[in-house]
CSV table of C-alpha atoms in Angstrom, one decimal:
chain,number,residue,atom,x,y,z
A,40,MET,CA,18.9,4.2,-42.5
A,41,ASN,CA,15.9,5.8,-40.9
A,42,GLN,CA,15.7,5.6,-37.3
A,43,TYR,CA,12.8,7.1,-35.3
A,44,LYS,CA,13.8,8.8,-31.5
A,45,VAL,CA,10.8,8.2,-29.1
A,46,ASN,CA,10.5,10.3,-25.7
A,47,ILE,CA,9.7,7.7,-23.0
A,48,HIS,CA,8.6,10.3,-20.8
A,49,ASP,CA,6.3,11.7,-23.3
A,50,ILE,CA,4.7,8.3,-23.9
A,51,VAL,CA,4.4,7.8,-20.1
A,52,ASP,CA,3.0,11.2,-19.5
A,53,LYS,CA,0.0,10.7,-22.3
A,54,ALA,CA,-0.4,7.0,-21.4
A,55,SER,CA,-3.9,5.9,-20.6
A,56,PHE,CA,-4.4,3.9,-17.3
A,57,THR,CA,-3.5,0.1,-18.3
A,58,ALA,CA,-3.1,-3.2,-16.4
A,59,PHE,CA,0.8,-2.4,-16.3
A,60,HIS,CA,-0.3,0.5,-14.3
A,61,TRP,CA,-2.1,-1.6,-12.0
A,62,LYS,CA,0.5,-4.2,-11.6
A,63,VAL,CA,3.1,-1.5,-10.6
A,64,LEU,CA,0.7,0.1,-8.3
A,65,LEU,CA,-0.3,-3.1,-6.7
A,66,TRP,CA,2.9,-4.3,-5.9
A,67,CYS,CA,4.3,-1.2,-4.9
A,68,LEU,CA,1.5,-0.7,-2.5
A,69,LEU,CA,1.8,-4.1,-1.1
A,70,ILE,CA,5.5,-3.4,-0.4
A,71,ILE,CA,4.8,-0.1,1.2
A,72,ILE,CA,1.9,-1.5,3.2
A,73,PHE,CA,4.7,-4.1,4.9
A,74,ASP,CA,7.3,-1.4,5.2
A,75,GLY,CA,4.3,0.9,7.2
A,76,TYR,CA,3.8,-2.1,9.4
A,77,ASP,CA,7.4,-3.0,10.4
A,78,LEU,CA,8.0,0.8,11.5
A,79,VAL,CA,4.7,1.2,13.5
A,80,ILE,CA,5.1,-2.0,15.6
A,81,TYR,CA,7.6,-0.5,17.8
A,82,GLY,CA,4.6,2.1,18.9
A,83,VAL,CA,2.4,-1.1,19.4
A,84,ALA,CA,5.0,-2.9,21.4
A,85,LEU,CA,6.5,0.0,23.5
A,86,PRO,CA,4.3,-0.2,26.5
A,87,LEU,CA,4.8,-4.0,27.0
A,88,LEU,CA,8.7,-3.8,26.1
A,89,MET,CA,8.8,-0.6,28.9
A,90,GLN,CA,7.4,-3.2,31.4
A,91,GLN,CA,9.4,-6.3,30.2
A,92,TRP,CA,12.7,-4.4,30.2
A,93,SER,CA,12.2,-1.8,32.6
A,94,LEU,CA,12.7,1.0,30.4
A,95,THR,CA,12.3,4.6,31.4
A,96,ALA,CA,10.5,7.2,28.7
A,97,VAL,CA,13.9,8.2,27.8
A,98,GLN,CA,15.4,4.9,27.0
A,99,ALA,CA,12.1,3.9,25.6
A,100,GLY,CA,12.6,6.8,23.2
A,101,LEU,CA,16.4,6.1,22.4
A,102,LEU,CA,15.2,2.6,21.7
A,103,ALA,CA,12.9,3.8,19.0
A,104,SER,CA,15.6,5.6,17.5
A,105,ALA,CA,17.7,2.5,16.5
A,106,ALA,CA,15.4,1.9,13.2
A,107,LEU,CA,15.4,5.5,12.8
A,108,PHE,CA,19.2,5.9,12.7
A,109,GLY,CA,19.0,2.8,10.2
A,110,MET,CA,16.3,4.4,8.2
A,111,MET,CA,18.4,7.7,7.9
A,112,PHE,CA,21.5,5.7,6.5
A,113,GLY,CA,19.4,3.4,4.5
A,114,ALA,CA,17.5,6.3,2.2
A,115,MET,CA,20.8,7.9,1.8
A,116,ILE,CA,22.7,4.8,0.9
A,117,PHE,CA,19.9,3.0,-1.1
A,118,GLY,CA,18.5,5.9,-2.7
A,119,THR,CA,21.9,6.7,-4.0
A,120,ILE,CA,22.7,3.2,-5.0
A,121,SER,CA,19.3,2.5,-7.0
A,122,ASP,CA,20.4,5.3,-9.4
A,123,LYS,CA,23.2,3.0,-10.4
A,124,LEU,CA,22.3,-0.6,-9.5
A,125,GLY,CA,18.6,-0.1,-10.8
A,126,ARG,CA,15.2,0.1,-8.7
A,127,LYS,CA,14.3,-3.6,-9.0
A,128,LYS,CA,17.1,-4.7,-7.4
A,129,THR,CA,17.6,-2.2,-4.7
A,130,ILE,CA,14.0,-2.6,-3.5
A,131,LEU,CA,14.4,-6.6,-3.2
A,132,ILE,CA,17.5,-5.9,-1.2
A,133,CYS,CA,15.7,-3.4,1.0
A,134,VAL,CA,12.6,-5.9,1.6
A,135,SER,CA,14.9,-8.6,2.6
A,136,LEU,CA,16.6,-6.4,5.2
A,137,PHE,CA,13.4,-5.0,6.9
A,138,SER,CA,11.3,-8.1,6.8
A,139,GLY,CA,14.1,-10.4,7.7
A,140,PHE,CA,15.4,-8.6,10.8
A,141,THR,CA,12.3,-7.2,12.1
A,142,PHE,CA,11.0,-11.2,12.0
A,143,ILE,CA,14.6,-12.0,13.7
A,144,GLY,CA,13.6,-9.1,16.4
A,145,SER,CA,10.9,-11.4,17.8
A,146,PHE,CA,13.5,-13.3,19.2
A,147,ALA,CA,15.4,-10.4,21.1
A,148,THR,CA,16.2,-11.1,24.8
A,149,ASN,CA,17.4,-7.5,25.9
A,150,PRO,CA,17.3,-4.1,24.6
A,151,THR,CA,21.1,-4.2,23.1
A,152,GLU,CA,20.0,-6.8,20.9
A,153,PHE,CA,16.6,-5.5,20.2
A,154,ALA,CA,18.4,-2.0,19.1
A,155,LEU,CA,20.8,-3.7,16.7
A,156,LEU,CA,18.3,-5.6,14.8
A,157,ARG,CA,16.1,-2.7,14.6
A,158,PHE,CA,18.9,-0.7,13.2
A,159,ILE,CA,19.6,-3.5,10.5
A,160,ALA,CA,15.9,-3.5,9.7
A,161,GLY,CA,15.8,0.2,9.5
A,162,LEU,CA,18.3,0.1,6.6
A,163,GLY,CA,15.7,-1.6,4.5
A,164,ILE,CA,12.7,0.4,5.7
A,165,GLY,CA,14.5,3.7,5.0
A,166,GLY,CA,15.9,2.4,1.7
A,167,VAL,CA,12.7,1.0,0.2
A,168,MET,CA,10.8,4.1,0.2
A,169,PRO,CA,12.3,6.5,-2.0
A,170,ASN,CA,12.7,3.7,-4.6
A,171,VAL,CA,9.2,2.5,-4.8
A,172,VAL,CA,8.2,6.2,-4.8
A,173,ALA,CA,10.7,6.8,-7.9
A,174,LEU,CA,9.2,3.6,-9.8
A,175,MET,CA,5.7,4.8,-9.6
A,176,THR,CA,6.5,8.3,-10.3
A,177,GLU,CA,8.3,7.2,-13.4
A,178,TYR,CA,5.4,5.1,-14.6
A,179,ALA,CA,2.3,7.0,-13.7
A,180,PRO,CA,0.8,9.3,-16.4
A,181,LYS,CA,1.2,12.8,-15.9
A,182,LYS,CA,-2.8,13.8,-15.3
A,183,ILE,CA,-2.9,11.4,-12.3
A,184,ARG,CA,0.5,11.1,-11.0
A,185,SER,CA,0.3,12.7,-7.8
A,186,THR,CA,-3.0,10.6,-7.2
A,187,LEU,CA,-1.4,7.3,-7.8
A,188,VAL,CA,1.6,7.8,-5.9
A,189,ALA,CA,-0.5,9.0,-2.9
A,190,ILE,CA,-2.6,5.8,-3.2
A,191,MET,CA,0.4,4.0,-3.4
A,192,PHE,CA,2.2,5.3,-0.5
A,193,SER,CA,-1.0,5.2,1.6
A,194,GLY,CA,0.2,1.5,1.9
A,195,TYR,CA,2.3,3.1,4.8
A,196,ALA,CA,-1.0,4.1,6.6
A,197,ILE,CA,-2.6,0.7,5.8
A,198,GLY,CA,0.4,-0.9,7.3
A,199,GLY,CA,0.1,1.2,10.6
A,200,MET,CA,-3.7,0.7,10.7
A,201,THR,CA,-3.1,-3.3,10.5
A,202,SER,CA,-0.6,-3.2,13.0
A,203,ALA,CA,-2.4,-1.2,15.5
A,204,LEU,CA,-5.6,-3.3,15.0
A,205,LEU,CA,-3.6,-6.5,15.3
A,206,GLY,CA,-1.7,-5.2,18.4
A,207,THR,CA,-5.1,-4.6,19.8
A,208,TRP,CA,-6.5,-8.0,19.2
A,209,LEU,CA,-3.1,-10.0,19.7
A,210,VAL,CA,-0.2,-8.2,21.9
A,211,LYS,CA,-2.5,-8.5,25.0
A,212,ASP,CA,-2.7,-12.2,25.2
A,213,MET,CA,0.1,-13.2,22.7
A,214,GLY,CA,3.0,-10.7,23.7
A,215,TRP,CA,4.8,-8.0,21.7
A,216,GLN,CA,6.6,-11.0,19.7
A,217,ILE,CA,3.7,-11.9,17.5
A,218,MET,CA,3.8,-8.7,15.7
A,219,PHE,CA,7.3,-9.1,14.6
A,220,LEU,CA,7.1,-12.7,13.4
A,221,ILE,CA,4.2,-11.8,11.3
A,222,ALA,CA,6.6,-9.0,9.6
A,223,GLY,CA,8.5,-12.2,8.0
A,224,ILE,CA,5.7,-12.7,5.4
A,225,PRO,CA,7.2,-10.6,2.6
A,226,LEU,CA,10.4,-12.8,2.6
A,227,LEU,CA,7.8,-15.6,1.0
A,228,LEU,CA,6.8,-13.0,-1.6
A,229,LEU,CA,10.3,-12.0,-2.9
A,230,PRO,CA,10.3,-14.5,-5.9
A,231,LEU,CA,6.9,-12.9,-7.1
A,232,ILE,CA,8.3,-9.4,-6.7
A,233,TRP,CA,11.7,-10.3,-8.7
A,234,LYS,CA,9.1,-11.8,-11.4
A,235,PHE,CA,6.3,-9.1,-11.7
A,236,LEU,CA,8.0,-5.8,-10.4
A,237,PRO,CA,9.3,-4.0,-13.4
A,238,GLU,CA,12.6,-2.2,-13.5
A,239,SER,CA,12.8,1.3,-14.2
A,240,LEU,CA,12.2,2.3,-17.6
A,241,ALA,CA,14.9,5.2,-17.5
A,242,PHE,CA,17.5,2.8,-16.0
A,243,LEU,CA,16.9,0.3,-19.0
A,244,VAL,CA,17.6,2.8,-21.6
A,245,LYS,CA,20.5,4.5,-19.9
A,246,SER,CA,22.1,1.0,-19.5
A,247,ASP,CA,21.4,0.0,-23.1
A,248,GLN,CA,18.6,-2.8,-22.5
A,249,HIS,CA,16.5,-1.5,-25.2
A,250,ASP,CA,14.8,-4.6,-26.2
A,251,HIS,CA,13.5,-4.8,-22.6
A,252,ALA,CA,12.7,-1.4,-22.6
A,253,ARG,CA,10.4,-1.4,-25.7
A,254,SER,CA,8.6,-4.6,-24.3
A,255,ILE,CA,7.7,-2.3,-21.5
A,256,VAL,CA,6.9,0.5,-23.4
A,257,THR,CA,4.2,-1.8,-25.5
A,258,GLN,CA,2.5,-2.9,-22.2
A,259,LEU,CA,2.3,0.6,-20.7
A,260,ALA,CA,1.1,2.3,-24.0
A,261,PRO,CA,-0.3,-0.4,-26.5
A,262,ASP,CA,-0.7,2.2,-29.0
A,263,ALA,CA,2.5,3.4,-29.3
A,264,GLU,CA,4.2,2.0,-32.5
A,265,LEU,CA,7.6,0.7,-32.2
A,266,THR,CA,10.1,-1.0,-34.5
A,267,ALA,CA,13.6,-2.5,-34.3
A,268,ASN,CA,14.7,1.3,-35.7
A,269,THR,CA,12.9,2.9,-32.8
A,270,GLN,CA,15.7,4.5,-30.7
A,271,LEU,CA,14.3,5.2,-27.1
A,272,VAL,CA,15.7,8.4,-25.6
A,273,LEU,CA,14.9,10.7,-22.3
A,274,ASN,CA,13.9,14.2,-22.4
A,275,GLU,CA,16.5,15.4,-20.1
A,276,THR,CA,20.4,16.6,-20.3
A,277,THR,CA,22.7,13.8,-18.8
A,278,THR,CA,23.4,14.5,-15.1
A,279,THR,CA,26.9,14.7,-13.5
A,280,GLU,CA,28.5,11.1,-12.3
A,281,ALA,CA,28.2,12.7,-9.1
A,282,PRO,CA,24.1,12.5,-8.4
A,283,VAL,CA,24.7,14.1,-5.0
A,284,ARG,CA,26.1,17.0,-6.7
A,285,ALA,CA,23.3,17.3,-9.1
A,286,LEU,CA,20.8,18.0,-6.3
A,287,PHE,CA,22.6,21.7,-6.0
A,288,GLN,CA,22.9,22.0,-9.6
A,289,GLU,CA,20.9,24.3,-12.1
A,290,GLY,CA,19.1,26.4,-9.5
A,291,ARG,CA,18.1,23.6,-7.3
A,292,ALA,CA,20.3,24.2,-4.1
A,293,PHE,CA,18.0,26.3,-2.3
A,294,SER,CA,14.8,24.5,-2.8
A,295,THR,CA,17.0,21.1,-2.0
A,296,PHE,CA,17.6,22.5,1.5
A,297,MET,CA,13.8,23.5,1.8
A,298,PHE,CA,13.1,20.0,1.0
A,299,TRP,CA,15.5,18.8,3.8
A,300,ILE,CA,13.9,21.2,6.2
A,301,ALA,CA,10.3,20.1,5.3
A,302,PHE,CA,11.1,16.6,5.9
A,303,PHE,CA,13.1,16.9,9.0
A,304,MET,CA,10.3,18.6,10.7
A,305,CYS,CA,7.7,16.5,9.0
A,306,LEU,CA,9.4,13.2,10.3
A,307,LEU,CA,9.9,14.7,13.7
A,308,MET,CA,6.1,15.1,14.0
A,309,VAL,CA,5.3,11.4,12.1
A,310,TYR,CA,7.7,9.6,14.5
A,311,ALA,CA,6.9,11.4,17.5
A,312,LEU,CA,3.1,10.5,17.3
A,313,GLY,CA,3.7,7.4,16.0
A,314,SER,CA,6.1,6.0,18.7
A,315,TRP,CA,4.5,7.9,21.6
A,316,LEU,CA,0.7,8.6,20.9
A,317,PRO,CA,-0.6,5.3,22.7
A,318,LYS,CA,1.6,6.2,25.9
A,319,LEU,CA,0.5,9.8,25.6
A,320,MET,CA,-3.0,8.9,25.7
A,321,ILE,CA,-2.6,6.2,28.5
A,322,LYS,CA,-1.2,9.1,30.5
A,323,ALA,CA,-4.4,11.0,29.8
A,324,GLY,CA,-6.4,8.4,31.4
A,325,TYR,CA,-7.2,6.1,28.4
A,326,SER,CA,-6.9,2.5,28.5
A,327,LEU,CA,-4.4,0.4,26.3
A,328,GLY,CA,-6.9,-0.9,23.8
A,329,ALA,CA,-8.7,2.7,23.4
A,330,SER,CA,-4.8,4.1,22.9
A,331,MET,CA,-4.3,1.6,20.3
A,332,LEU,CA,-7.7,3.0,18.4
A,333,PHE,CA,-6.1,6.5,18.6
A,334,LEU,CA,-3.1,5.1,16.5
A,335,PHE,CA,-5.5,3.5,13.9
A,336,ALA,CA,-7.1,6.9,13.8
A,337,LEU,CA,-3.9,8.6,13.3
A,338,ASN,CA,-3.2,6.3,10.1
A,339,ILE,CA,-6.5,6.4,8.9
A,340,GLY,CA,-6.3,10.3,8.8
A,341,GLY,CA,-3.2,9.7,6.8
A,342,MET,CA,-4.5,7.5,4.2
A,343,VAL,CA,-7.2,9.9,3.6
A,344,GLY,CA,-5.0,13.2,3.9
A,345,ALA,CA,-2.5,11.4,1.4
A,346,ILE,CA,-5.0,10.4,-1.2
A,347,GLY,CA,-7.2,13.5,-0.9
A,348,GLY,CA,-4.1,15.8,-1.0
A,349,GLY,CA,-2.8,13.8,-4.2
A,350,ALA,CA,-6.2,14.6,-5.9
A,351,LEU,CA,-6.0,18.1,-5.1
A,352,ALA,CA,-2.4,18.1,-6.0
A,353,ASP,CA,-3.5,17.0,-9.4
A,354,LYS,CA,-5.8,19.7,-9.8
A,355,PHE,CA,-4.1,22.5,-8.2
A,356,HIS,CA,-0.2,21.8,-7.2
A,357,LEU,CA,1.6,20.1,-4.6
A,358,LYS,CA,3.0,23.2,-3.3
A,359,PRO,CA,0.1,25.1,-1.8
A,360,VAL,CA,-1.7,21.8,-0.8
A,361,ILE,CA,1.2,20.4,1.4
A,362,SER,CA,1.7,24.0,2.9
A,363,THR,CA,-1.8,24.3,3.7
A,364,MET,CA,-1.9,20.7,5.0
A,365,PHE,CA,1.0,21.5,7.6
A,366,VAL,CA,-0.6,24.5,9.1
A,367,ILE,CA,-4.0,22.5,9.4
A,368,GLY,CA,-2.1,19.7,11.3
A,369,ALA,CA,-0.4,21.8,13.6
A,370,SER,CA,-3.8,23.7,14.7
A,371,ALA,CA,-5.0,20.2,15.1
A,372,LEU,CA,-2.5,19.1,17.3
A,373,VAL,CA,-2.5,22.2,19.4
A,374,LEU,CA,-6.2,21.3,20.0
A,375,LEU,CA,-5.3,18.0,20.9
A,376,GLY,CA,-3.8,19.3,24.2
A,377,PHE,CA,-7.3,20.6,25.2
A,378,ASN,CA,-10.1,18.0,26.9
A,379,SER,CA,-12.8,17.4,23.9
A,380,PRO,CA,-15.5,14.9,23.6
A,381,GLN,CA,-14.2,11.5,22.2
A,382,PHE,CA,-15.6,12.2,18.8
A,383,ILE,CA,-13.8,15.6,18.4
A,384,LEU,CA,-10.7,14.0,19.9
A,385,TYR,CA,-10.8,11.0,17.2
A,386,SER,CA,-11.3,13.6,14.8
A,387,LEU,CA,-8.4,15.7,15.6
A,388,ILE,CA,-6.5,12.8,15.6
A,389,ALA,CA,-7.2,11.7,12.2
A,390,ILE,CA,-6.8,15.7,11.2
A,391,ALA,CA,-3.1,15.5,12.5
A,392,GLY,CA,-2.5,12.2,11.0
A,393,ALA,CA,-3.7,13.5,7.7
A,394,ALA,CA,-1.4,16.4,8.1
A,395,THR,CA,1.8,14.6,9.4
A,396,ILE,CA,1.6,11.1,7.4
A,397,GLY,CA,-0.3,12.6,4.7
A,398,SER,CA,1.9,15.5,4.2
A,399,GLN,CA,5.1,13.0,4.3
A,400,ILE,CA,4.0,11.0,1.7
A,401,LEU,CA,3.1,14.0,-0.9
A,402,LEU,CA,6.3,15.3,0.2
A,403,TYR,CA,7.9,12.4,-1.5
A,404,THR,CA,5.6,12.8,-4.5
A,405,PHE,CA,6.9,16.4,-4.7
A,406,VAL,CA,10.5,15.6,-4.6
A,407,ALA,CA,9.9,12.9,-7.1
A,408,GLN,CA,8.6,15.1,-9.5
A,409,PHE,CA,11.3,17.8,-8.7
A,410,TYR,CA,14.4,16.3,-9.8
A,411,PRO,CA,15.4,14.6,-12.8
A,412,THR,CA,14.9,11.1,-13.4
A,413,ALA,CA,18.8,10.3,-13.3
A,414,VAL,CA,18.8,11.6,-9.8
A,415,ARG,CA,15.2,11.0,-8.4
A,416,SER,CA,16.1,8.3,-6.1
A,417,THR,CA,19.3,10.1,-5.0
A,418,GLY,CA,17.0,13.3,-4.2
A,419,MET,CA,14.4,11.6,-2.2
A,420,GLY,CA,16.9,9.3,-0.6
A,421,TRP,CA,19.0,12.4,1.0
A,422,ALA,CA,15.8,14.4,1.7
A,423,SER,CA,14.5,11.2,3.5
A,424,GLY,CA,17.9,10.7,5.4
A,425,ILE,CA,18.2,14.1,6.3
A,426,GLY,CA,14.6,13.9,7.6
A,427,ARG,CA,15.4,10.7,9.5
A,428,ILE,CA,17.3,13.2,12.0
A,429,GLY,CA,14.2,14.7,12.8
A,430,ALA,CA,12.7,11.2,13.0
A,431,ILE,CA,15.2,10.2,15.7
A,432,ILE,CA,15.0,13.6,17.5
A,433,GLY,CA,11.1,13.2,17.6
A,434,PRO,CA,10.6,10.2,19.8
A,435,VAL,CA,13.7,11.0,22.0
A,436,LEU,CA,11.9,14.6,22.4
A,437,THR,CA,8.9,13.4,23.4
A,438,GLY,CA,10.2,10.9,26.0
A,439,ALA,CA,12.1,13.6,27.4
A,440,LEU,CA,8.8,15.8,27.6
A,441,LEU,CA,7.0,12.9,29.3
A,442,SER,CA,10.1,12.5,31.8
A,443,PHE,CA,9.7,16.4,32.6
A,444,GLU,CA,6.1,15.8,33.5
A,445,LEU,CA,5.1,18.8,31.5
A,446,SER,CA,1.4,19.5,30.9
A,447,HIS,CA,-0.7,17.5,28.3
A,448,GLN,CA,-1.4,21.1,26.1
A,449,MET,CA,2.5,21.9,26.2
A,450,ASN,CA,3.4,18.4,25.1
A,451,PHE,CA,1.2,18.8,21.7
A,452,LEU,CA,2.3,22.2,21.4
A,453,VAL,CA,6.0,21.4,21.1
A,454,ILE,CA,4.8,18.6,18.7
A,455,ALA,CA,2.7,21.1,16.5
A,456,VAL,CA,5.6,23.8,16.0
A,457,PRO,CA,7.5,21.9,13.6
A,458,GLY,CA,4.6,21.9,11.4
A,459,VAL,CA,4.6,25.6,11.0
A,460,ILE,CA,8.0,25.8,9.9
A,461,ALA,CA,7.4,22.7,7.4
A,462,ALA,CA,4.8,24.8,6.0
A,463,LEU,CA,7.1,27.8,5.6
A,464,ALA,CA,9.9,25.6,3.9
A,465,ILE,CA,7.7,24.2,1.3
A,466,PHE,CA,6.1,27.7,0.8
A,467,LEU,CA,9.8,28.7,-0.2
A,468,VAL,CA,10.3,26.2,-2.8
A,469,ASN,CA,11.3,27.3,-6.2
A,470,LEU,CA,9.4,25.7,-8.4
A,471,LYS,CA,11.2,27.3,-11.8
A,472,ALA,CA,14.1,25.0,-10.7
A,473,SER,CA,11.7,21.7,-10.8
A,474,VAL,CA,12.6,19.4,-13.8
A,475,SER,CA,9.1,19.6,-14.9
A,476,ALA,CA,9.6,23.2,-15.3
A,477,GLN,CA,12.8,22.9,-17.4
A,478,ALA,CA,11.2,20.2,-19.4
A,479,THR,CA,8.5,22.3,-20.5
A,480,SER,CA,10.8,25.1,-21.6
A,481,THR,CA,13.3,22.8,-23.2
A,482,PHE,CA,10.8,20.7,-25.2
A,483,SER,CA,8.0,23.5,-26.0
A,484,THR,CA,9.5,23.8,-29.2
A,485,GLN,CA,10.0,20.2,-30.1
A,486,SER,CA,8.3,17.0,-30.9
A,487,SER,CA,8.2,14.0,-29.5
A,488,PHE,CA,9.3,11.9,-32.3
A,489,THR,CA,12.3,13.1,-34.4
A,490,GLN,CA,13.2,11.3,-37.6
A,491,GLN,CA,17.0,10.9,-38.5
């Protein structure tokens, strides 16, 4: 009997943008919006929490780190689990965790309760990121892959902006609790996410759910001619049963460490600014409302930087784009330490957001395209998890800097240094070890369809 092998990655790479792609993009975008909202609300609530519980700057930084510890473990655990359990189920678990426990956090009566609830919520916040990026990367056509993933992940910045704006309008009159109550909305959407969010195509093929996989292929590539005799295959060799070990095989070890360093430095900057920017600007003489608008400008810059950087990466490559953005961001942070007209100040904050939040988003995209599909979530989960150590250090370090009463210029200079280190780490990533380079070499002499 004739059996045709169809390479699913080849179909996805060459597919036109369809309604199916819109569905994946919009659901992943919505999830990331709430994920970003849940994370940034601590920065919005921080000034009021410090007053209510009489927290010092160092204590407040440690409290911010509770969610970040959870994110570190969540990224590692759920990033690895999803390569075995499937992206869809893992995403639903993570949404339940970050939405449910952020909602419950509104009822916390002391810092200890609050920290415990933020830790559990952090497990979901950290775990959902690598999985939605992996899912979007897997379904995005090759020619616009970086742009689509960047658009999807810009929901992180949209969530942060929403949090900042709502904080400006609501927190002053209704207290910080209202922000955490709003975070429970995604719990109501879980049935819809279960119904409409597709499972990973590679996972379906590997788990022998070929009928389901064929139905998805016909949606994302209506012109594909599939029959009952069509066998869907992957374009990569089977990886080891220990997915973490695969991150260091086939020449990927050095680049894996470089990604980890870049994530560490990038997330240190992102969370130092996200947690402390309003407080830093209040200390510089601005009002609470104006300080919230600075947080809004930071996230606007992050969204523009991610989408613009993604478009540039599809034209050139992620490596030079990300390295350049880190250098520009470090320069903007240094300049923030000097007195400037308000327009210049907002512009510098937006540039800093583009280079920190935007680069974080593009880093996920880079890692997603670097590793094989079988360990993609594992690669992103571990890079993100290691990066969370930087995210934990960032708020604590900034709180310590404030307690030392250092100059405004010195505070921003310290936050800028990691940007230079991250730029160097990305510059040293070996592109020849990426799965795309290996796939090009492996399949340059093969056709996408093989008849047996």
